[in-house]
Coordinates of C-alpha atoms in Angstrom, one line a residue:
X1 CA 59.9 -2.3 100.6
X2 CA 63.4 -3.7 100.9
X3 CA 66.1 -1.1 102.1
X4 CA 69.4 -1.1 100.8
X5 CA 72.2 -1.9 103.1
X6 CA 75.9 -2.0 101.7
X7 CA 76.2 -5.6 103.6
X8 CA 73.1 -7.0 102.1
X9 CA 74.7 -8.6 98.8
X10 CA 78.0 -8.9 97.6
X11 CA 78.8 -6.6 94.5
X12 CA 81.6 -5.2 92.9
X13 CA 81.9 -1.8 90.9
X14 CA 82.3 -2.0 87.3
X15 CA 85.5 -0.6 86.3
X16 CA 86.8 -0.3 82.7
X17 CA 89.5 -2.5 81.5
X18 CA 89.0 -4.7 84.5
X19 CA 87.5 -7.8 82.8
X20 CA 84.0 -6.8 83.5
X21 CA 83.1 -8.5 80.3
X22 CA 83.4 -11.4 81.7
X23 CA 80.9 -10.9 84.4
X24 CA 77.2 -12.1 83.3
X25 CA 75.1 -10.2 86.1
X26 CA 75.4 -6.5 86.2
X27 CA 73.0 -3.4 87.1
X28 CA 74.0 -0.4 84.8
X29 CA 72.1 1.9 87.0
X30 CA 74.3 1.5 89.8
X31 CA 77.5 0.4 87.9
X32 CA 77.8 -2.7 90.1
X33 CA 78.0 -6.3 89.3
X34 CA 76.9 -9.7 90.9
X35 CA 78.1 -13.1 91.1
X36 CA 74.6 -14.4 91.1
X37 CA 71.4 -13.9 89.5
X38 CA 69.7 -14.0 92.9
X39 CA 72.1 -11.4 94.1
X40 CA 71.0 -9.1 91.1
X41 CA 67.3 -9.8 91.4
X42 CA 67.5 -8.6 95.5
X43 CA 69.6 -5.7 94.3
X44 CA 67.0 -4.6 91.8
X45 CA 64.2 -4.5 94.9
X46 CA 66.4 -1.8 97.1
X47 CA 65.8 1.9 97.6
X48 CA 69.5 2.7 96.4
X49 CA 68.6 0.9 92.9
X50 CA 65.5 3.1 92.6
X51 CA 67.1 6.3 93.4
X52 CA 69.9 5.8 91.1
X53 CA 66.9 4.8 88.5
X54 CA 65.5 8.4 89.1
X55 CA 69.0 10.0 88.7
X56 CA 69.6 8.4 85.6
X57 CA 66.1 9.6 84.1
X58 CA 67.4 13.1 85.1
X59 CA 70.6 12.3 83.5
X60 CA 72.7 12.3 86.8
X61 CA 75.6 10.1 87.5
X62 CA 74.8 7.3 90.0
X63 CA 76.1 7.2 93.6
X64 CA 77.7 4.5 95.7
X65 CA 75.7 2.8 98.5
X66 CA 77.7 4.5 101.2
X67 CA 76.8 7.9 100.0
X68 CA 73.0 6.7 99.7
X69 CA 73.0 5.3 103.4
X70 CA 74.6 8.8 104.7
X71 CA 71.6 10.8 102.6
X72 CA 69.2 8.1 104.2
X73 CA 70.3 8.7 107.9
X74 CA 70.1 12.5 107.1
X75 CA 66.4 12.5 105.8
X76 CA 65.4 10.2 108.8
X77 CA 67.3 12.6 111.4
X78 CA 65.3 15.7 109.8
X79 CA 62.0 13.8 109.7
X80 CA 62.2 13.0 113.4
X81 CA 63.2 16.9 114.1
X82 CA 60.2 17.9 112.3
X83 CA 57.9 15.7 114.3
X84 CA 59.4 17.0 117.5
X85 CA 58.5 20.5 116.4
X86 CA 55.3 19.5 115.1
X87 CA 54.3 18.0 118.6
X88 CA 55.4 21.1 120.6
X89 CA 52.4 23.8 120.9
X90 CA 53.1 26.9 118.9
X91 CA 52.0 29.1 121.9
X92 CA 53.2 32.8 122.5
X93 CA 53.4 33.5 125.9
X94 CA 53.8 37.2 125.7
X95 CA 50.8 37.7 123.5
X96 CA 48.9 34.8 125.1
X97 CA 48.0 33.3 121.6
X98 CA 48.2 29.7 120.3
X99 CA 48.6 29.0 116.6
X100 CA 47.7 25.7 114.6
X101 CA 50.7 25.8 112.3
X102 CA 54.2 26.6 112.7
X103 CA 54.2 29.1 109.6
X104 CA 51.8 31.0 111.3
X105 CA 53.5 31.0 114.6
X106 CA 56.7 32.3 112.7
X107 CA 54.8 34.9 111.0
X108 CA 53.5 36.3 114.3
X109 CA 56.8 36.3 115.7
X110 CA 58.0 38.5 113.2
X111 CA 54.7 41.1 113.3
X112 CA 55.1 44.3 114.3
X113 CA 52.4 43.6 117.0
X114 CA 54.5 40.9 118.6
X115 CA 57.6 43.2 118.8
X116 CA 56.0 45.9 120.4
X117 CA 54.2 43.6 122.9
X118 CA 57.8 42.1 123.6
X119 CA 59.4 45.5 124.2
X120 CA 56.2 46.6 126.4
X121 CA 56.6 43.4 128.8
X122 CA 60.5 44.1 128.9
X123 CA 60.2 47.6 130.1
X124 CA 57.5 46.8 132.6
X125 CA 59.1 45.7 135.7
X126 CA 57.9 42.3 137.1
X127 CA 59.0 40.7 140.5
X128 CA 60.1 37.2 140.4
X129 CA 57.2 35.9 142.6
X130 CA 54.8 37.4 140.2
X131 CA 56.5 35.8 137.2
X132 CA 56.2 32.3 138.9
X133 CA 53.0 32.4 140.6
X134 CA 50.6 34.8 138.6
X135 CA 49.5 33.5 135.2
X136 CA 49.2 35.9 132.1
X137 CA 46.2 38.3 132.4
X138 CA 43.9 37.7 129.7
X139 CA 41.5 40.5 128.1
X140 CA 38.7 41.0 130.6
X141 CA 36.5 42.2 127.5
X142 CA 37.3 38.7 125.6
X143 CA 36.9 37.0 128.9
X144 CA 33.3 38.5 129.1
X145 CA 32.2 38.0 125.6
X146 CA 33.1 34.3 126.0
X147 CA 31.1 34.0 129.3
X148 CA 27.8 35.6 127.4
X149 CA 28.1 33.3 124.5
X150 CA 28.5 30.2 126.7
X151 CA 25.7 31.1 128.9
X152 CA 23.4 31.9 126.1
X153 CA 24.4 28.6 124.0
X154 CA 23.8 27.0 127.6
X155 CA 20.2 28.0 127.9
X156 CA 17.7 25.4 127.9
X157 CA 14.3 27.4 128.3
X158 CA 12.9 30.5 126.9
X159 CA 12.6 32.3 130.5
X160 CA 16.1 31.3 131.2
X161 CA 17.4 32.8 127.8
X162 CA 15.2 35.9 128.5
X163 CA 17.1 36.6 132.1
X164 CA 20.5 36.4 130.4
X165 CA 19.7 39.0 127.7
X166 CA 18.5 41.1 130.7
X167 CA 21.2 40.7 132.6
X168 CA 23.5 41.2 129.3
X169 CA 21.3 44.5 128.6
X170 CA 22.1 45.9 132.1
X171 CA 25.8 45.1 131.7
X172 CA 26.6 46.1 128.2
X173 CA 27.4 49.9 127.2
X174 CA 24.7 51.0 125.1
X175 CA 25.2 53.3 122.1
X176 CA 23.9 56.7 122.8
X177 CA 22.1 59.0 120.3
X178 CA 25.5 60.9 119.2
X179 CA 27.3 57.5 118.4
X180 CA 27.4 56.1 114.8
X181 CA 25.6 52.8 114.4
X182 CA 28.6 51.4 112.1
X183 CA 31.7 52.6 113.6
X184 CA 33.3 54.4 116.3
X185 CA 32.5 58.1 115.3
X186 CA 30.8 60.3 118.1
X187 CA 29.3 63.4 116.8
X188 CA 28.6 66.7 118.7
X189 CA 24.5 66.3 118.3
X190 CA 22.0 64.1 117.1
X191 CA 21.6 65.8 113.7
X192 CA 25.1 65.6 113.1
X193 CA 25.3 62.0 113.8
X194 CA 22.5 61.3 111.4
X195 CA 24.4 63.4 108.5
X196 CA 27.9 61.6 109.1
X197 CA 25.8 58.1 108.8
X198 CA 24.4 59.4 105.5
X199 CA 27.6 60.8 103.8
X200 CA 29.9 58.1 105.6
X201 CA 27.9 54.9 105.2
X202 CA 24.9 55.7 102.9
X203 CA 22.4 55.1 105.4
X204 CA 19.0 56.3 105.2
X205 CA 15.7 56.1 106.5
X206 CA 12.8 54.5 104.5
X207 CA 9.5 56.5 104.4
X208 CA 10.9 59.2 106.3
X209 CA 8.1 61.4 105.4
X210 CA 5.8 59.6 107.8
X211 CA 8.5 58.9 110.4
X212 CA 6.9 60.5 113.9
X213 CA 9.9 59.5 116.2
X214 CA 13.4 59.7 114.8
X215 CA 15.3 59.4 118.1
X216 CA 13.3 56.5 118.9
X217 CA 14.0 54.5 115.7
X218 CA 18.0 55.3 115.8
X219 CA 17.7 54.3 119.7
X220 CA 16.3 51.0 118.9
X221 CA 18.7 50.2 115.9
X222 CA 21.4 50.8 118.5
X223 CA 20.0 48.7 121.0
X224 CA 19.8 45.9 118.2
X225 CA 23.7 46.3 117.8
X226 CA 25.1 46.9 120.9
X227 CA 23.2 44.9 122.8
X228 CA 21.8 42.0 120.7
X229 CA 24.8 42.2 118.4
X230 CA 22.9 41.7 115.0
X231 CA 23.2 43.3 111.9
X232 CA 20.1 45.5 110.9
X233 CA 19.6 44.1 107.7
X234 CA 20.3 40.5 108.2
X235 CA 18.1 40.6 111.4
X236 CA 19.9 37.6 113.1
X237 CA 20.2 35.5 110.0
X238 CA 23.9 34.0 109.4
X239 CA 26.3 33.4 111.9
X240 CA 25.9 34.6 115.6
X241 CA 28.1 37.8 116.7
X242 CA 28.8 38.4 120.2
X243 CA 30.4 42.0 120.4
X244 CA 29.3 45.6 119.0
X245 CA 32.7 45.5 117.1
X246 CA 31.6 42.3 115.3
X247 CA 28.5 43.5 114.2
X248 CA 29.7 46.9 113.0
X249 CA 32.6 45.3 111.0
X250 CA 30.1 42.9 109.7
X251 CA 27.8 45.6 108.5
X252 CA 30.5 48.1 106.7
X253 CA 32.4 44.9 105.1
X254 CA 29.1 43.9 103.8
X255 CA 27.3 46.9 102.9
X256 CA 24.6 46.3 104.9
X257 CA 24.5 49.7 106.4
X258 CA 20.6 49.7 105.9
X259 CA 17.6 48.9 107.2
X260 CA 15.9 45.7 106.5
X261 CA 12.3 47.2 105.3
X262 CA 11.1 44.7 102.8
X263 CA 9.1 41.4 102.7
X264 CA 7.3 42.1 105.7
X265 CA 10.1 42.9 107.9
X266 CA 8.9 46.6 108.1
X267 CA 6.3 45.7 110.5
X268 CA 8.9 45.7 113.2
X269 CA 9.4 49.6 113.1
X270 CA 5.7 50.1 112.9
X271 CA 5.4 51.8 116.2
X272 CA 7.8 54.7 114.7
X273 CA 5.6 55.5 111.6
X274 CA 2.3 57.1 111.2
X275 CA 0.6 56.6 107.9
X276 CA -2.7 58.4 108.5
X277 CA -1.6 61.6 106.4
X278 CA -1.8 59.1 103.4
X279 CA -5.7 58.3 104.1
X280 CA -6.5 61.8 102.8
X281 CA -4.5 61.7 99.6
X282 CA -6.1 58.5 98.8
X283 CA -9.7 59.7 99.3
X284 CA -9.2 62.4 96.5
X285 CA -8.9 59.4 94.2
X286 CA -11.4 57.1 95.5
X287 CA -13.6 57.2 92.5
X288 CA -11.2 55.3 90.4
X289 CA -10.6 52.7 92.9
X290 CA -14.5 52.1 94.5
X291 CA -17.7 51.3 92.9
X292 CA -21.3 52.0 94.2
X293 CA -22.7 48.8 96.0
X294 CA -26.2 47.9 95.7
X295 CA -28.7 50.2 97.6
X296 CA -30.1 47.8 99.4
X297 CA -27.2 46.5 100.5
X298 CA -25.3 49.5 101.1
X299 CA -27.6 52.2 102.6
X300 CA -27.0 52.5 106.4
X301 CA -29.0 54.7 108.6
X302 CA -27.1 56.3 111.2
X303 CA -29.9 56.9 114.3
X304 CA -28.8 58.8 117.4
X305 CA -25.4 59.9 116.4
X306 CA -24.3 62.9 114.2
X307 CA -23.2 62.2 110.7
X308 CA -19.4 62.4 110.2
X309 CA -17.9 65.5 108.0
X310 CA -15.6 62.9 106.6
X311 CA -15.7 59.9 104.8
X312 CA -14.1 56.7 106.5
X313 CA -12.5 53.6 105.4
X314 CA -13.7 50.4 107.6
X315 CA -11.1 48.3 109.2
X316 CA -11.8 45.7 107.0
X317 CA -10.2 47.9 104.1
X318 CA -13.3 46.8 102.0
X319 CA -15.7 49.6 102.3
X320 CA -15.6 53.7 102.0
X321 CA -18.5 55.1 104.1
X322 CA -19.3 58.7 102.8
X323 CA -20.6 61.7 105.0
X324 CA -24.3 60.9 103.7
X325 CA -24.2 57.4 105.1
X326 CA -23.7 55.5 101.8
X327 CA -21.2 52.9 101.8
X328 CA -19.1 52.2 98.7
X329 CA -17.5 48.8 98.1
X330 CA -13.9 47.9 96.4
X331 CA -14.2 46.5 92.7
X332 CA -12.1 43.4 93.5
X333 CA -15.7 42.4 95.3
X334 CA -18.1 43.5 92.5
X335 CA -19.3 40.0 92.2
X336 CA -20.7 40.2 95.8
X337 CA -22.1 43.3 95.6
X338 CA -24.1 42.7 92.3
X339 CA -25.9 39.8 94.1
X340 CA -29.8 40.9 94.6
X341 CA -30.3 39.2 98.3
X342 CA -33.5 39.4 99.8
X343 CA -32.7 40.9 103.2
X344 CA -36.2 41.3 104.7
X345 CA -37.2 37.8 104.1
X346 CA -35.9 34.7 106.4
X347 CA -36.0 31.6 104.5
X348 CA -35.5 28.2 106.4
X349 CA -31.8 26.9 106.1
X350 CA -30.5 30.6 104.4
X351 CA -28.1 32.8 106.0
X352 CA -28.5 36.1 107.2
X353 CA -26.6 39.2 105.9
X354 CA -23.9 39.2 108.6
X355 CA -23.4 35.4 108.5
X356 CA -22.6 35.7 104.7
X357 CA -20.1 38.5 105.5
X358 CA -18.6 36.4 108.1
X359 CA -18.4 33.4 105.5
X360 CA -16.9 35.5 103.0
X361 CA -14.3 36.5 105.5
X362 CA -13.3 33.2 106.2
X363 CA -13.1 32.5 102.3
X364 CA -10.9 35.5 101.5
X365 CA -9.4 36.5 104.7
X366 CA -10.2 40.1 103.5
X367 CA -14.0 41.0 104.8
X368 CA -14.8 41.0 108.5
X369 CA -18.2 41.3 110.3
X370 CA -18.9 45.2 110.3
X371 CA -21.2 47.2 112.8
X372 CA -24.4 48.3 112.6
X373 CA -23.9 51.6 111.2
X374 CA -21.1 50.3 109.0
X375 CA -18.7 53.1 110.5
X376 CA -15.2 52.3 111.9
X377 CA -12.1 54.8 113.0
X378 CA -9.2 54.7 110.8
X379 CA -6.3 52.1 111.9
X380 CA -2.8 52.7 111.2
X381 CA -2.2 49.1 111.2
X382 CA -4.8 48.6 108.7
X383 CA -3.2 51.1 106.5
X384 CA 0.2 49.7 106.7
X385 CA -1.4 46.0 105.4
X386 CA -2.7 48.1 102.4
X387 CA 0.9 49.7 101.9
X388 CA 2.6 46.4 102.3
X389 CA 0.1 44.9 99.8
X390 CA 1.1 47.5 97.1
X391 CA 4.6 47.3 97.7
X392 CA 4.3 43.5 97.2
X393 CA 2.3 43.9 94.1
X394 CA 5.0 46.4 92.7
X395 CA 7.9 43.9 93.5
X396 CA 6.1 41.2 91.9
X397 CA 5.8 43.2 88.6
X398 CA 9.2 43.9 88.8
X399 CA 10.1 40.5 89.0
X400 CA 8.2 39.5 86.4
X401 CA 9.4 42.0 84.2
X402 CA 13.1 41.2 85.0
X403 CA 12.4 37.6 83.9
X404 CA 10.8 38.7 80.7
X405 CA 13.8 40.6 79.8
X406 CA 16.0 37.4 80.8
X407 CA 14.2 35.1 78.6
X408 CA 14.2 37.6 75.8
X409 CA 17.9 37.9 76.2
X410 CA 18.5 34.3 76.1
X411 CA 16.3 34.0 73.0
X412 CA 18.0 36.5 71.1
X413 CA 21.6 34.6 72.0
X414 CA 20.2 31.6 71.1
X415 CA 19.2 32.6 67.6
X416 CA 22.4 34.4 66.9
X417 CA 24.2 31.0 67.4
X418 CA 25.7 29.2 64.4
X419 CA 23.4 26.4 62.9
X420 CA 23.7 24.1 59.8
X421 CA 21.0 24.1 57.3
X422 CA 20.1 20.8 55.6
X423 CA 21.0 21.2 51.9
X424 CA 18.4 18.6 50.7
X425 CA 15.3 20.3 52.5
X426 CA 13.0 22.2 50.1
X427 CA 13.4 26.1 50.7

């Protein structure tokens, strides 16, 4: 690009009644004339000519070459000043903060927080030696938080990571049972704290009927927030947080003031629940869910032991043993129960009854090798598996229902659209 200088070419201003009609080479945008065609072509390439073309398009009068050169110098001076300001760091030494842009730095200088800090620093007597020798003191909590973050990121082995977490657990102040999990509220008692979290944050405990250790569960959730700095609903998913305040702010802003209790995540809290009372409720309705198995396969003799007074569910969750010693199998395995197997005869190459049960267990992941008498004690973990299976079935039915309703809605919308009918088509 060729910049215009008033001394580049020789030109004369067009003045009325000055014999300008005899001049052949002119520029009507700049109101100047040239003695030769080469001078006119050189003028057409200058920034002055382009600037006057833009002014002419905006219905503005042209400017002279001297005025344009003065504007150009002012613009260059302004650009150099902006570059110098951009090179200077936007740092506030009073608040000990650095900003990426000048606008953000100016907004901080105009903020109330900066003015209050400025007044506080001005009112604090500081000796001249301390001003020259000692740097501005940083927030110790932020330094400690950054230190934990850097150490956890730099950990290369699992043992080193666990050692750092153990050290953090000893150094970080835990939440008490009267402290709210989601804000800085401190109640007078544990019951008032639960009431506050329920009313203020809509927090609830799922399956509270079968909860046996309320304080233990709340303490476990408090340690996850205060020590591990994780959201109790996200369970470590998403970006990492390195302070209790950050985790609490995340849970409030995202409406995550609730426990993750679906899709198998409830196994984390199994130690605080006891679902054994549900067995008595399910045994009353067992006739609808269980069927008699062939007598040759299910009758069990109990020798040397006293007969139980209550029915028991085996650990494999497939058989129910009555007080009389008869075993009842689940209807989902009726195909196997109806088989007429010869248990007293051993055929070459055939499998015994325990071996068949083991084979079926490997195929369906539901049957296991039972004991000789077919009895086993109730297991909380087994019931929790059954409970989770029912929850997944219910969620699957709800999901299918939502998909069906959505497809029906889309179908109605599609049928309501306007469409053209071929007039030549016979009706």
